[in-house]
CSV table of C-alpha atoms in Angstrom, one decimal:
chain,number,residue,atom,x,y,z
A,1,MET,CA,-8.1,-26.4,-4.7
A,2,SER,CA,-8.2,-27.0,-1.0
A,3,ASP,CA,-8.8,-30.5,0.4
A,4,LYS,CA,-9.8,-29.1,3.8
A,5,GLU,CA,-12.9,-27.1,3.0
A,6,GLU,CA,-16.2,-28.8,3.5
A,7,PRO,CA,-18.6,-28.6,0.5
A,8,LYS,CA,-22.0,-27.0,1.1
A,9,PHE,CA,-24.4,-29.0,-0.9
A,10,ILE,CA,-28.1,-28.0,-1.2
A,11,ARG,CA,-29.9,-30.8,0.7
A,12,ASP,CA,-32.2,-28.8,2.9
A,13,ASN,CA,-32.2,-25.3,1.5
A,14,THR,CA,-29.7,-24.1,4.1
A,15,ILE,CA,-27.8,-22.1,1.5
A,16,THR,CA,-28.8,-20.2,-1.5
A,17,LYS,CA,-28.2,-20.9,-5.1
A,18,GLU,CA,-25.6,-18.1,-5.2
A,19,GLU,CA,-23.8,-19.5,-2.2
A,20,PHE,CA,-23.7,-23.0,-3.9
A,21,LEU,CA,-22.3,-21.6,-7.1
A,22,SER,CA,-19.7,-19.5,-5.3
A,23,GLN,CA,-17.9,-22.8,-4.4
A,24,PHE,CA,-16.9,-23.3,-8.1
A,25,GLU,CA,-14.1,-21.5,-9.9
A,26,ASP,CA,-14.9,-18.7,-12.4
A,27,GLU,CA,-12.7,-20.1,-15.2
A,28,THR,CA,-14.0,-23.1,-17.2
A,29,ILE,CA,-12.2,-26.2,-18.4
A,30,GLU,CA,-13.1,-29.1,-20.8
A,31,ILE,CA,-13.4,-32.6,-19.4
A,32,THR,CA,-14.3,-36.0,-20.9
A,33,VAL,CA,-16.0,-38.4,-18.5
A,34,GLN,CA,-18.2,-41.5,-18.5
A,35,ALA,CA,-21.5,-41.2,-16.7
A,36,ARG,CA,-22.0,-43.8,-14.1
A,37,TYR,CA,-25.1,-43.0,-11.9
A,38,CYS,CA,-27.4,-40.4,-13.4
A,39,TRP,CA,-30.2,-38.3,-11.9
A,40,LYS,CA,-33.2,-39.3,-13.9
A,41,LYS,CA,-37.0,-39.9,-13.8
A,42,GLY,CA,-37.9,-41.8,-10.7
A,43,SER,CA,-35.0,-40.3,-8.7
A,44,SER,CA,-35.8,-37.8,-6.1
A,45,PRO,CA,-34.6,-34.3,-7.1
A,46,PHE,CA,-32.4,-32.2,-5.0
A,47,PRO,CA,-34.3,-29.4,-3.1
A,48,ARG,CA,-36.0,-26.9,-5.3
A,49,PHE,CA,-35.2,-23.2,-5.4
A,50,GLY,CA,-38.1,-21.5,-6.9
A,51,LYS,CA,-38.8,-23.2,-10.2
A,52,GLU,CA,-35.3,-24.9,-10.3
A,53,SER,CA,-33.8,-28.1,-8.9
A,54,LEU,CA,-30.2,-29.1,-8.5
A,55,ALA,CA,-29.5,-32.3,-10.5
A,56,SER,CA,-26.2,-34.3,-10.9
A,57,PHE,CA,-24.6,-37.4,-12.3
A,58,ASN,CA,-21.7,-39.4,-11.0
A,59,TYR,CA,-18.8,-40.1,-13.4
A,60,GLY,CA,-15.8,-42.3,-13.8
A,61,VAL,CA,-12.7,-42.3,-16.1
A,62,PRO,CA,-11.8,-45.9,-16.4
A,63,TRP,CA,-9.2,-45.2,-19.2
A,64,LEU,CA,-7.1,-43.0,-16.9
A,65,ASN,CA,-4.7,-44.0,-14.0
A,66,ASP,CA,-4.1,-40.6,-12.6
A,67,PRO,CA,-6.2,-40.2,-9.3
A,68,GLU,CA,-4.4,-36.9,-8.7
A,69,GLY,CA,-5.2,-35.5,-12.1
A,70,VAL,CA,-7.7,-32.8,-13.1
A,71,VAL,CA,-10.7,-35.2,-13.2
A,72,GLY,CA,-9.5,-37.7,-10.6
A,73,GLU,CA,-10.9,-41.2,-10.7
A,74,HIS,CA,-14.6,-40.4,-9.9
A,75,GLY,CA,-16.7,-37.3,-9.2
A,76,ASP,CA,-20.0,-35.5,-9.6
A,77,VAL,CA,-21.2,-33.0,-12.2
A,78,PHE,CA,-24.0,-30.6,-11.0
A,79,TRP,CA,-26.4,-28.3,-12.8
A,80,PHE,CA,-29.6,-26.4,-12.1
A,81,THR,CA,-32.6,-27.4,-14.1
A,82,LYS,CA,-36.2,-26.4,-14.6
A,83,LYS,CA,-39.1,-28.7,-14.8
A,84,SER,CA,-40.9,-28.6,-18.1
A,85,MET,CA,-44.6,-27.9,-18.3
A,86,PHE,CA,-45.2,-31.6,-18.7
A,87,GLY,CA,-43.0,-32.6,-15.7
A,88,TYR,CA,-40.2,-34.9,-16.7
A,89,PRO,CA,-37.7,-35.0,-18.3
A,90,TYR,CA,-35.3,-32.5,-16.8
A,91,LYS,CA,-32.7,-31.2,-19.2
A,92,PRO,CA,-30.0,-32.1,-20.0
A,93,GLU,CA,-30.3,-35.8,-19.8
A,94,PHE,CA,-27.3,-38.1,-19.4
A,95,LYS,CA,-27.2,-41.9,-20.1
A,96,GLU,CA,-25.3,-44.2,-17.8
A,97,GLY,CA,-22.3,-45.8,-19.5
A,98,LYS,CA,-22.0,-43.1,-22.1
A,99,ILE,CA,-19.1,-40.7,-22.5
A,100,TYR,CA,-19.5,-36.9,-22.7
A,101,ARG,CA,-17.3,-33.9,-23.4
A,102,LEU,CA,-18.3,-31.1,-21.2
A,103,ARG,CA,-17.3,-27.5,-20.4
A,104,VAL,CA,-17.4,-27.2,-16.6
A,105,ARG,CA,-16.3,-25.0,-13.6
A,106,PRO,CA,-14.1,-26.9,-11.1
A,107,SER,CA,-15.0,-26.8,-7.4
A,108,SER,CA,-12.8,-24.8,-5.0
A,109,PHE,CA,-12.6,-27.8,-2.7
A,110,ARG,CA,-11.9,-31.6,-2.7
A,111,ALA,CA,-13.7,-34.1,-0.6
A,112,TRP,CA,-10.8,-36.5,-0.9
A,113,ALA,CA,-7.8,-36.9,-3.2
A,114,SER,CA,-9.3,-38.8,-6.1
A,115,TYR,CA,-12.8,-37.4,-6.1
A,116,ARG,CA,-13.8,-34.2,-7.9
A,117,TYR,CA,-16.8,-31.9,-8.2
A,118,PHE,CA,-17.8,-29.7,-11.2
A,119,TYR,CA,-20.5,-27.4,-12.2
A,120,LEU,CA,-21.8,-27.9,-15.8
A,121,GLU,CA,-21.7,-24.9,-18.2
A,122,GLU,CA,-22.1,-26.7,-21.5
A,123,VAL,CA,-22.4,-30.1,-23.1
A,124,LEU,CA,-19.9,-30.0,-26.0
A,125,GLU,CA,-20.3,-33.5,-27.3
A,126,LYS,CA,-22.7,-36.4,-26.5
A,127,GLU,CA,-21.9,-40.1,-26.5
A,128,VAL,CA,-18.2,-39.7,-27.4
A,129,ASP,CA,-16.6,-42.8,-29.0
A,130,LEU,CA,-13.0,-43.2,-27.7
A,131,ARG,CA,-12.5,-46.8,-28.7
A,132,GLY,CA,-10.0,-45.8,-31.4
A,133,ASP,CA,-7.6,-44.3,-28.9
A,134,SER,CA,-5.2,-47.1,-27.9
A,135,SER,CA,-3.7,-45.0,-25.1
A,136,LEU,CA,-7.0,-45.6,-23.1
A,137,TYR,CA,-6.3,-49.3,-23.0
A,138,THR,CA,-2.6,-49.0,-22.2
A,139,ASN,CA,-3.5,-46.6,-19.3
A,140,ALA,CA,-6.1,-48.9,-18.0
A,141,LEU,CA,-3.8,-51.9,-18.2
A,142,GLU,CA,-1.1,-50.0,-16.3
A,143,ASP,CA,-3.7,-49.1,-13.7
A,144,TYR,CA,-4.7,-52.8,-13.4
A,145,TYR,CA,-1.1,-54.1,-13.2
A,146,LYS,CA,-0.3,-51.8,-10.2
A,147,ASN,CA,-2.3,-54.2,-8.0
A,148,TYR,CA,0.2,-57.1,-8.7
A,149,GLU,CA,3.9,-57.8,-8.3
A,150,THR,CA,6.1,-56.8,-11.1
A,151,LYS,CA,7.9,-60.1,-11.1
A,152,THR,CA,6.3,-63.2,-12.7
A,153,GLN,CA,6.4,-66.8,-11.5
A,154,GLU,CA,5.5,-70.1,-13.2
A,155,ILE,CA,2.9,-72.3,-11.6
A,156,SER,CA,0.8,-75.3,-12.7
A,157,VAL,CA,-2.8,-75.4,-11.5
A,158,ILE,CA,-6.1,-77.2,-12.2
A,159,LEU,CA,-9.0,-74.8,-12.7
A,160,ARG,CA,-12.4,-75.8,-11.2
A,161,LYS,CA,-14.4,-74.1,-14.0
A,162,ASP,CA,-14.0,-73.6,-17.7
A,163,VAL,CA,-12.7,-70.4,-19.3
A,164,ASP,CA,-14.1,-69.5,-22.7
A,165,TYR,CA,-13.4,-66.1,-24.2
A,166,SER,CA,-14.2,-67.2,-27.7
A,167,ASP,CA,-17.3,-65.0,-27.8
A,168,MET,CA,-16.5,-62.5,-25.0
A,169,ALA,CA,-17.0,-58.7,-25.2
A,170,SER,CA,-15.7,-56.5,-22.4
A,171,GLY,CA,-18.3,-55.0,-20.1
A,172,ARG,CA,-15.9,-52.0,-19.8
A,173,PRO,CA,-15.4,-50.9,-23.4
A,174,TYR,CA,-12.7,-48.4,-22.4
A,175,GLY,CA,-11.0,-50.4,-19.7
A,176,ILE,CA,-9.8,-53.8,-18.5
A,177,SER,CA,-12.3,-56.5,-17.3
A,178,HIS,CA,-11.4,-59.8,-15.8
A,179,ILE,CA,-13.0,-63.1,-14.7
A,180,ALA,CA,-11.8,-65.2,-11.8
A,181,ARG,CA,-11.4,-68.9,-11.5
A,182,SER,CA,-10.6,-70.9,-8.4
A,183,PHE,CA,-8.1,-73.7,-7.9
A,184,ILE,CA,-7.2,-75.8,-4.8
A,185,VAL,CA,-3.9,-77.4,-5.9
A,186,ALA,CA,-0.8,-75.9,-7.4
A,187,ARG,CA,2.7,-76.8,-8.3
A,188,TYR,CA,5.2,-73.9,-8.1
A,189,ALA,CA,8.1,-74.1,-10.6
A,190,ASP,CA,10.6,-72.7,-8.1
A,191,SER,CA,10.1,-75.5,-5.6
A,192,GLY,CA,8.7,-78.2,-7.8
A,193,LYS,CA,6.4,-79.2,-5.0
A,194,ALA,CA,2.7,-80.0,-5.5
A,195,SER,CA,0.6,-78.4,-2.7
A,196,MET,CA,-3.0,-78.0,-1.6
A,197,ILE,CA,-3.7,-74.3,-1.8
A,198,SER,CA,-6.9,-72.3,-2.0
A,199,GLY,CA,-6.2,-69.8,-4.8
A,200,ILE,CA,-7.8,-67.5,-7.4
A,201,LEU,CA,-6.6,-66.9,-11.0
A,202,GLU,CA,-7.7,-63.6,-12.4
A,203,ILE,CA,-7.8,-63.5,-16.2
A,204,PRO,CA,-7.9,-59.9,-17.6
A,205,TYR,CA,-9.3,-59.0,-21.1
A,206,ASP,CA,-10.2,-56.0,-23.1
A,207,ASN,CA,-11.9,-55.2,-26.4
A,208,LYS,CA,-8.7,-54.3,-28.1
A,209,ASN,CA,-7.0,-57.5,-26.8
A,210,PHE,CA,-4.0,-55.7,-25.2
A,211,CYS,CA,-4.2,-58.5,-22.6
A,212,SER,CA,-3.9,-61.1,-25.4
A,213,ASN,CA,-6.6,-63.2,-23.8
A,214,LEU,CA,-9.5,-62.9,-26.2
A,215,LYS,CA,-10.4,-66.3,-27.8
A,216,LEU,CA,-8.8,-68.0,-24.8
A,217,LYS,CA,-10.2,-71.4,-23.8
A,218,LEU,CA,-9.2,-73.4,-20.8
A,219,LYS,CA,-10.8,-76.6,-19.6
A,220,ALA,CA,-11.6,-77.3,-16.0
A,221,GLY,CA,-9.9,-80.5,-14.6
A,222,LYS,CA,-6.9,-80.1,-16.9
A,223,VAL,CA,-3.5,-79.2,-15.6
A,224,ILE,CA,-2.3,-75.9,-17.1
A,225,ARG,CA,1.2,-74.4,-16.8
A,226,ILE,CA,1.0,-70.6,-16.6
A,227,LEU,CA,3.0,-67.4,-16.0
A,228,VAL,CA,1.4,-65.2,-13.3
A,229,ARG,CA,1.9,-62.2,-11.1
A,230,LYS,CA,0.8,-62.3,-7.5
A,231,SER,CA,-1.6,-59.8,-6.0
A,232,ILE,CA,-0.1,-57.3,-3.5
A,233,SER,CA,-3.4,-56.8,-1.7
A,234,ASP,CA,-3.5,-58.0,1.9
A,235,ASP,CA,-7.2,-59.0,1.2
A,236,SER,CA,-6.3,-61.2,-1.8
A,237,VAL,CA,-4.4,-64.1,-0.3
A,238,ASN,CA,-3.1,-66.5,-3.0
A,239,THR,CA,-4.6,-64.4,-5.8
A,240,TYR,CA,-2.8,-64.3,-9.2
A,241,MET,CA,-3.2,-62.5,-12.5
A,242,LEU,CA,-2.6,-64.5,-15.6
A,243,GLU,CA,0.3,-63.2,-17.6
A,244,LYS,CA,0.7,-66.0,-20.2
A,245,VAL,CA,-0.5,-69.5,-20.8
A,246,LEU,CA,2.6,-71.7,-21.3
A,247,ALA,CA,1.0,-75.1,-21.8
A,248,THR,CA,-2.4,-76.8,-21.6
A,249,ASP,CA,-3.4,-80.4,-20.7
A,250,VAL,CA,-0.1,-81.0,-19.0
A,251,LYS,CA,0.5,-84.5,-17.8
A,252,ASP,CA,0.8,-84.3,-14.0
A,253,ASP,CA,-0.8,-87.3,-12.3
A,254,GLU,CA,0.5,-86.3,-8.8
A,255,LEU,CA,-1.3,-82.9,-9.0
A,256,LYS,CA,-4.5,-84.6,-10.2
A,257,GLU,CA,-4.4,-87.1,-7.4
A,258,LEU,CA,-3.8,-84.3,-4.9
A,259,GLN,CA,-6.9,-82.5,-6.1
A,260,GLU,CA,-9.0,-85.6,-5.9
A,261,TYR,CA,-7.8,-86.1,-2.3
A,262,ALA,CA,-8.5,-82.4,-1.5
A,263,LEU,CA,-12.0,-82.7,-2.8
A,264,THR,CA,-12.8,-86.0,-0.9
A,265,PRO,CA,-15.3,-85.2,1.9
A,266,THR,CA,-13.9,-85.7,5.4
A,267,LYS,CA,-14.6,-84.8,9.0
A,268,TRP,CA,-13.3,-81.9,11.2
A,269,HIS,CA,-13.3,-82.4,14.9
A,270,ILE,CA,-13.9,-79.5,17.4
A,271,GLU,CA,-13.6,-80.4,21.0
A,272,GLY,CA,-17.1,-80.6,22.7
A,273,GLU,CA,-19.0,-80.5,19.4
A,274,ASP,CA,-20.2,-83.0,16.9
A,275,ASP,CA,-17.8,-83.5,14.0
A,276,PHE,CA,-18.1,-81.0,11.1
A,277,ASP,CA,-18.3,-82.1,7.5
A,278,ILE,CA,-15.5,-80.8,5.2
A,279,LYS,CA,-16.5,-80.4,1.6
A,280,ASP,CA,-15.6,-77.9,-1.2
A,281,GLY,CA,-13.3,-75.8,1.0
A,282,GLU,CA,-15.3,-75.4,4.1
A,283,ALA,CA,-16.1,-77.2,7.3
A,284,THR,CA,-19.8,-77.0,8.2
A,285,GLY,CA,-21.8,-78.2,11.2
A,286,ILE,CA,-24.5,-77.5,13.7
A,287,ILE,CA,-23.9,-76.6,17.4
A,288,LEU,CA,-26.2,-75.9,20.3
A,289,TRP,CA,-25.7,-72.4,21.4
A,290,ASP,CA,-27.1,-73.4,24.8
A,291,PRO,CA,-26.2,-77.0,25.4
A,292,GLU,CA,-29.2,-77.4,27.7
A,293,ASP,CA,-31.7,-76.2,25.1
A,294,SER,CA,-32.3,-78.2,21.9
A,295,ASN,CA,-34.0,-75.2,20.3
A,296,THR,CA,-30.8,-73.1,20.1
A,297,GLU,CA,-29.2,-74.7,17.0
A,298,VAL,CA,-26.7,-72.5,15.2
A,299,GLY,CA,-25.2,-73.3,11.8
A,300,VAL,CA,-21.5,-72.8,11.5
A,301,SER,CA,-19.3,-72.6,8.4
A,302,LEU,CA,-15.5,-72.4,8.7
A,303,GLU,CA,-13.3,-71.8,5.7
A,304,CYS,CA,-10.6,-74.4,5.2
A,305,ASP,CA,-7.0,-73.4,5.5
A,306,PRO,CA,-5.4,-71.7,2.5
A,307,ASP,CA,-2.7,-74.4,2.3
A,308,ASN,CA,-4.9,-77.5,3.1
A,309,MET,CA,-8.5,-78.0,1.9
A,310,ARG,CA,-8.9,-80.8,4.5
A,311,THR,CA,-8.3,-78.8,7.6
A,312,ALA,CA,-9.8,-75.6,9.2
A,313,ILE,CA,-7.3,-74.9,11.8
A,314,LEU,CA,-7.1,-71.1,11.3
A,315,ALA,CA,-10.8,-70.4,11.2
A,316,THR,CA,-11.4,-72.8,14.2
A,317,GLU,CA,-9.0,-70.7,16.3
A,318,HIS,CA,-11.2,-67.7,15.8
A,319,PHE,CA,-14.3,-69.7,16.4
A,320,MET,CA,-13.0,-71.0,19.7
A,321,LYS,CA,-12.7,-67.4,20.9
A,322,ILE,CA,-16.4,-66.9,20.3
A,323,LEU,CA,-17.3,-70.1,22.1
A,324,GLY,CA,-15.0,-69.1,25.0
A,325,ASP,CA,-17.3,-66.1,25.8
A,326,LYS,CA,-20.6,-66.5,24.1
A,327,LYS,CA,-22.2,-63.8,26.3
A,328,ALA,CA,-19.7,-61.2,25.2
A,329,PHE,CA,-20.1,-62.2,21.6
A,330,GLU,CA,-23.9,-61.9,21.8
A,331,GLU,CA,-23.8,-58.5,23.6
A,332,ALA,CA,-21.4,-57.0,21.0
A,333,VAL,CA,-23.3,-58.4,18.0
A,334,TYR,CA,-26.8,-57.4,19.4
A,335,ALA,CA,-25.5,-53.9,20.3
A,336,VAL,CA,-24.5,-53.4,16.6
A,337,VAL,CA,-27.9,-54.5,15.4
A,338,ALA,CA,-29.8,-52.3,17.9
A,339,ASP,CA,-27.7,-49.2,17.2
A,340,ASP,CA,-28.1,-49.6,13.5
A,341,THR,CA,-31.9,-50.2,13.8
A,342,ALA,CA,-32.7,-47.5,16.3
A,343,ASP,CA,-34.1,-44.0,15.4
A,344,ASP,CA,-32.4,-40.8,16.5
A,345,ASP,CA,-34.4,-41.0,19.8
A,346,GLY,CA,-32.8,-44.4,20.6
A,347,MET,CA,-36.1,-46.3,20.1
A,348,ILE,CA,-36.7,-49.1,17.6
A,349,ARG,CA,-39.9,-49.1,15.6
A,350,THR,CA,-40.7,-52.6,14.4
A,351,TRP,CA,-43.0,-53.7,11.6
A,352,GLU,CA,-45.1,-56.1,13.7
A,353,ALA,CA,-48.3,-54.0,13.6
A,354,ASP,CA,-48.1,-54.0,9.8
A,355,TRP,CA,-48.6,-57.7,9.1
A,356,GLY,CA,-50.1,-61.0,10.3
A,357,ASP,CA,-52.1,-61.3,13.5
A,358,LYS,CA,-50.0,-59.0,15.5
A,359,GLU,CA,-51.9,-55.7,14.9
A,360,GLU,CA,-52.3,-55.1,18.6
A,361,GLU,CA,-48.7,-55.7,19.7
A,362,GLU,CA,-46.3,-53.0,20.7
A,363,THR,CA,-44.2,-51.7,17.8
A,364,ILE,CA,-41.8,-49.3,19.6
A,365,LEU,CA,-39.1,-50.9,21.7
A,366,THR,CA,-36.2,-49.8,23.8
A,367,LYS,CA,-32.8,-51.1,22.7
A,368,ASP,CA,-32.7,-53.4,25.8
A,369,ALA,CA,-36.1,-54.8,25.1
A,370,PHE,CA,-35.2,-55.3,21.4
A,371,LYS,CA,-32.0,-57.1,22.2
A,372,LYS,CA,-33.7,-59.6,24.5
A,373,ARG,CA,-35.6,-60.9,21.4
A,374,LEU,CA,-32.6,-61.5,19.2
A,375,GLY,CA,-30.9,-64.8,18.5
A,376,ILE,CA,-28.0,-66.2,16.6
A,377,ILE,CA,-28.9,-68.2,13.5
A,378,SER,CA,-25.5,-68.9,11.9
A,379,ILE,CA,-21.9,-67.9,11.9
A,380,MET,CA,-19.5,-67.9,9.0
A,381,LEU,CA,-15.7,-67.5,9.6
A,382,SER,CA,-12.8,-67.2,7.1
A,383,SER,CA,-9.3,-68.3,7.9
A,384,ASP,CA,-8.3,-64.7,8.7
A,385,GLY,CA,-11.1,-64.3,11.3
A,386,SER,CA,-13.4,-62.2,9.2
A,387,GLY,CA,-16.9,-63.4,8.4
A,388,SER,CA,-20.5,-62.8,9.2
A,389,VAL,CA,-23.3,-63.5,11.8
A,390,LEU,CA,-26.9,-64.0,10.8
A,391,VAL,CA,-29.2,-62.7,13.6
A,392,SER,CA,-32.9,-63.7,14.1
A,393,LEU,CA,-35.2,-60.7,14.7
A,394,ASP,CA,-38.0,-62.8,16.1
A,395,GLU,CA,-40.4,-61.6,13.3
A,396,MET,CA,-40.1,-58.0,14.5
A,397,PHE,CA,-39.3,-57.1,10.8
A,398,THR,CA,-41.6,-59.6,9.1
A,399,ASP,CA,-39.5,-62.6,8.0
A,400,HIS,CA,-36.3,-60.7,7.7
A,401,ALA,CA,-33.1,-61.5,9.5
A,402,TYR,CA,-30.1,-59.2,10.2
A,403,ASN,CA,-26.6,-59.7,8.9
A,404,VAL,CA,-23.6,-58.5,10.9
A,405,ASP,CA,-20.1,-58.4,9.4
A,406,ILE,CA,-17.2,-59.7,11.4
A,407,ILE,CA,-14.2,-57.5,10.6
A,408,ALA,CA,-11.8,-59.2,13.0
A,409,ASP,CA,-11.9,-60.9,16.4
A,410,GLY,CA,-14.3,-58.7,18.5
A,411,VAL,CA,-14.9,-56.1,15.8
A,412,TYR,CA,-18.3,-56.1,14.2
A,413,GLU,CA,-20.1,-53.9,11.7
A,414,ALA,CA,-23.8,-53.7,10.7
A,415,HIS,CA,-24.6,-55.0,7.2
A,416,GLY,CA,-28.4,-54.7,7.2
A,417,LEU,CA,-31.6,-56.6,6.8
A,418,ILE,CA,-31.7,-59.7,4.5
A,419,GLY,CA,-34.3,-62.1,3.5
């Protein structure tokens, strides 16, 4: 298969059925996959060709850890189907979450390395039960572990929420699930030092209990000593996977006192602004975007530093860059909103004529006219500089606001309407 060829999908009848089918190999293979998102009643069909439509379902294979294999990690299975004389359903029907054994023709192209496309020839077996195959769980566990360091380390933490697996069933019957619990103090065995640290403990589990965590109970507020592996992801700072519980209800008064200190509300000072309140890992406050206008209040939330829940030094550094050039910040954020909202002709069609008392108002705006009506509602920043901006749309889209993601300093991305 080539990973350079562009697939020609039937979206607007630009190719024939024969041309579409020519993109799939002549020889068939058997695959076993789990349906994820299925084309079903209520979904718009692909364009029709005569009396036929092209349907599909998206699949996953959570029990495998071979993205380069025959079925990859995810993919789509297509088939042509005829509408019955009574309308729906189209045949065959596939149920989300169920596993199927199929005879298919592989595509002659790949969109990307771990994604595959197949054309359905025959449904060999419906709702296959693979739970008796232990290799599925060992494969899934191996896939899960690859996101963490191979070496383990011993730490003591105080979880902020209970863990109770006594009556837990995995939401992924053929794979590994996990829950996450936060902690804000930890003692590392290698140094012996108690530290304030914003961290996450991920606790994996599965229906066959290969992770040995079913029936696990841990109480919030108690010191536990555990063996963990640290996440290797750059986006998961201070995230650990539970390998083994070594001891529960450990006596460690220093760690408990440190947590109580970390959770005690305090103030955070930013030059030129009223003091922010620090509570539960964030510094929050209100600023005047225009110091001369009392109607320009903006809510601000700054994540506390990963190693100290009573300071927000890192997030404040990023916030000061915004305050240093508010005009540039506004222009960049508003441009993202305008570009994402505009039609192909560059004009923005608001919903103002569709509601309230504004039936006579103009509903088609240029980008410049649109941007003049926008305003900043709130700003949220993490310690790494990422975050979000909530933008007021001045009731141009009923009572909705617009959310813009902050990817990094000066880098913004449209997230969409909210509210």
